[in-house]
Amino acid sequence: MKARWGILLVSVSVNVALATAIFRSRTPEPVANAPVAPQPFRFPKAPAPKQSTPAPASETETNNAAVATALFNWSELEADDYREYIARLRALGCPERVIRDIIIAEISKLYRPKLAALLPPKDERPYWQRNEYERYDHRGRQTKEQREQTRALEKEQDELIKSLLGQDVFTLMRDDWGEPDGLAAMLGKLSKEQREIVERMYERFSETQQEFHTQRAGYYDEEDQREGRAIQRKFIAELATVLTPEQIEQYELRQSDVAQNLSATLQKFDPNEAEFRALFSYKRTLADLQDSRSNDEPDARQLNQQLGQPKKEAEQLLAQVLPADRLKEFKLYEDYSTRQLLDAGLPKEDVFKVADMKHSVEDAAGKIRRDKSLSTEQRNAALQAIYDETAQELTGVLGERRAKAYQTSGGWWLRNVKPPPPKTSGTGNE
């Protein structure tokens, strides 16, 4: 798209020059002076040997000659050979950034049919029979061979562009468009040699990730998540062969799955750098513990025993950085139902009240259920009383409408307190 804008820019510039020359050529001459017919543009030739000085041209002749020189046919510039095309554009004085846009647009036009031939057929099924996400995810519907051929063509296209416009052409284009340097943002300043190696590594990593996600079609179980983290750890280990520990740390803090998930969770928490680093270390430790556990799928109790002590140590390290109130707030953000209230714009103080209410109610309901001295009727009556009182208090904090919505979307803990309805023993003839 930007290449097309470049072409449009050249055309507009030439037309403006033409309009200006025509305007200036209008003199108070009689209408009988017919305009000079436009002549096609010709590249200037070598100057001819000096001859006798001709008589000076009139002002009208000079202006008309300027108009004729400004007009040209674009076909006079185009050439089948890209290098000749570039030379002609430079001879005309075309800016380098515009030349880049024009040539890249031409090369894209050359490769577009080849790349389109590798796309899957258009899904013509009616909307109720197709997955709209897959409709736009072309690569997700390609075969493995098609994806490999597509990547090969894209690499070939990029190499052709670099051979014509310089190895740093994409860096120059990024600067033209004001786009940030993604690698520098992730890893800090890189030498030219480091950048070339890292770009090749990142290309292989991206291809592996693409294949991984395509095979799962957007559905990931726990084993898939572990495998995804393993792919990323392998990539980080490869980066470590050419980057410093500080650069690796910067990458993990910005681009790892742990960091990405943490950033999404903590948008309203607004941690400072020290807090984020501590939380990242804590979450990464938990992820590593999960990935290192046995694949025998132990039950929840066994898993808690397996992870208990390392998790406790990680929490102790976290508590050294986050004050008690911030640690409590972070725990609230980890709870999905609580985070929903915060995302909905509820004041933080009210969300804390709901969280405290949840803790107190679950604790009280647990004690009632464990009390062997209560009959079933007494137990159910006590639980119903807790439910009624809590629902009323929740309405006072959230408002009637929001409290009702909260119970159906995130307030499962309150629904769990409510006792089951009494069983009926009728015969159906009553």
mmCIF file of N, CA and C in Angstrom, residues 3 15 28 33 56 100 183 207 212 222 293 301 321 339 342 348-349 356 393 422:
data_model
loop_
_atom_site.group_PDB
_atom_site.id
_atom_site.type_symbol
_atom_site.label_atom_id
_atom_site.label_comp_id
_atom_site.label_asym_id
_atom_site.label_seq_id
_atom_site.Cartn_x
_atom_site.Cartn_y
_atom_site.Cartn_z
ATOM 1 N N ALA A 3 3.843 1.523 -1.137
ATOM 2 C CA ALA A 3 4.498 1.659 -2.435
ATOM 3 C C ALA A 3 3.578 2.381 -3.395
ATOM 4 N N ASN A 15 2.477 16.559 -11.938
ATOM 5 C CA ASN A 15 1.305 17.301 -12.387
ATOM 6 C C ASN A 15 1.260 18.697 -11.782
ATOM 7 N N PRO A 28 -0.841 38.175 -21.287
ATOM 8 C CA PRO A 28 -1.944 38.907 -21.907
ATOM 9 C C PRO A 28 -1.859 38.935 -23.423
ATOM 10 N N ASN A 33 -3.076 33.130 -30.002
ATOM 11 C CA ASN A 33 -1.847 32.368 -29.723
ATOM 12 C C ASN A 33 -2.222 30.992 -29.200
ATOM 13 N N PRO A 56 17.902 35.454 -29.067
ATOM 14 C CA PRO A 56 17.185 35.136 -27.829
ATOM 15 C C PRO A 56 15.706 34.865 -28.107
ATOM 16 N N ARG A 100 12.448 3.534 -3.754
ATOM 17 C CA ARG A 100 12.253 2.277 -3.030
ATOM 18 C C ARG A 100 10.799 1.819 -3.110
ATOM 19 N N LEU A 183 13.853 -5.433 16.900
ATOM 20 C CA LEU A 183 14.926 -6.198 17.534
ATOM 21 C C LEU A 183 15.643 -5.368 18.594
ATOM 22 N N GLU A 207 8.993 -19.723 12.056
ATOM 23 C CA GLU A 207 8.475 -20.819 11.240
ATOM 24 C C GLU A 207 8.029 -21.986 12.127
ATOM 25 N N PHE A 212 3.576 -24.929 14.788
ATOM 26 C CA PHE A 212 3.009 -25.392 16.061
ATOM 27 C C PHE A 212 1.563 -24.915 16.220
ATOM 28 N N GLU A 222 -3.002 -28.497 28.441
ATOM 29 C CA GLU A 222 -1.838 -28.233 29.296
ATOM 30 C C GLU A 222 -0.543 -28.738 28.657
ATOM 31 N N ARG A 293 7.488 -31.169 36.230
ATOM 32 C CA ARG A 293 6.843 -32.241 36.990
ATOM 33 C C ARG A 293 6.665 -33.481 36.122
ATOM 34 N N ARG A 301 -3.850 -33.302 44.802
ATOM 35 C CA ARG A 301 -3.133 -33.348 46.075
ATOM 36 C C ARG A 301 -1.654 -33.666 45.859
ATOM 37 N N VAL A 321 9.731 -8.041 47.795
ATOM 38 C CA VAL A 321 9.679 -6.881 46.904
ATOM 39 C C VAL A 321 8.337 -6.159 47.015
ATOM 40 N N ARG A 339 -10.894 -9.729 38.589
ATOM 41 C CA ARG A 339 -10.336 -8.912 37.502
ATOM 42 C C ARG A 339 -11.445 -8.377 36.598
ATOM 43 N N LEU A 342 -12.680 -5.187 38.131
ATOM 44 C CA LEU A 342 -11.720 -4.100 37.925
ATOM 45 C C LEU A 342 -11.758 -3.613 36.484
ATOM 46 N N LYS A 348 -11.393 0.380 43.076
ATOM 47 C CA LYS A 348 -10.558 -0.663 43.671
ATOM 48 C C LYS A 348 -10.996 -0.985 45.096
ATOM 49 N N GLU A 349 -11.426 0.026 45.845
ATOM 50 C CA GLU A 349 -11.841 -0.202 47.224
ATOM 51 C C GLU A 349 -13.050 -1.130 47.286
ATOM 52 N N ASP A 356 -12.851 -9.513 50.155
ATOM 53 C CA ASP A 356 -12.905 -9.855 51.580
ATOM 54 C C ASP A 356 -14.198 -10.598 51.908
ATOM 55 N N GLU A 393 -25.671 -7.709 50.893
ATOM 56 C CA GLU A 393 -24.469 -6.874 51.069
ATOM 57 C C GLU A 393 -23.790 -6.626 49.730
ATOM 58 N N PRO A 422 -34.659 -28.470 48.198
ATOM 59 C CA PRO A 422 -35.110 -29.733 48.832
ATOM 60 C C PRO A 422 -35.640 -30.712 47.794
#
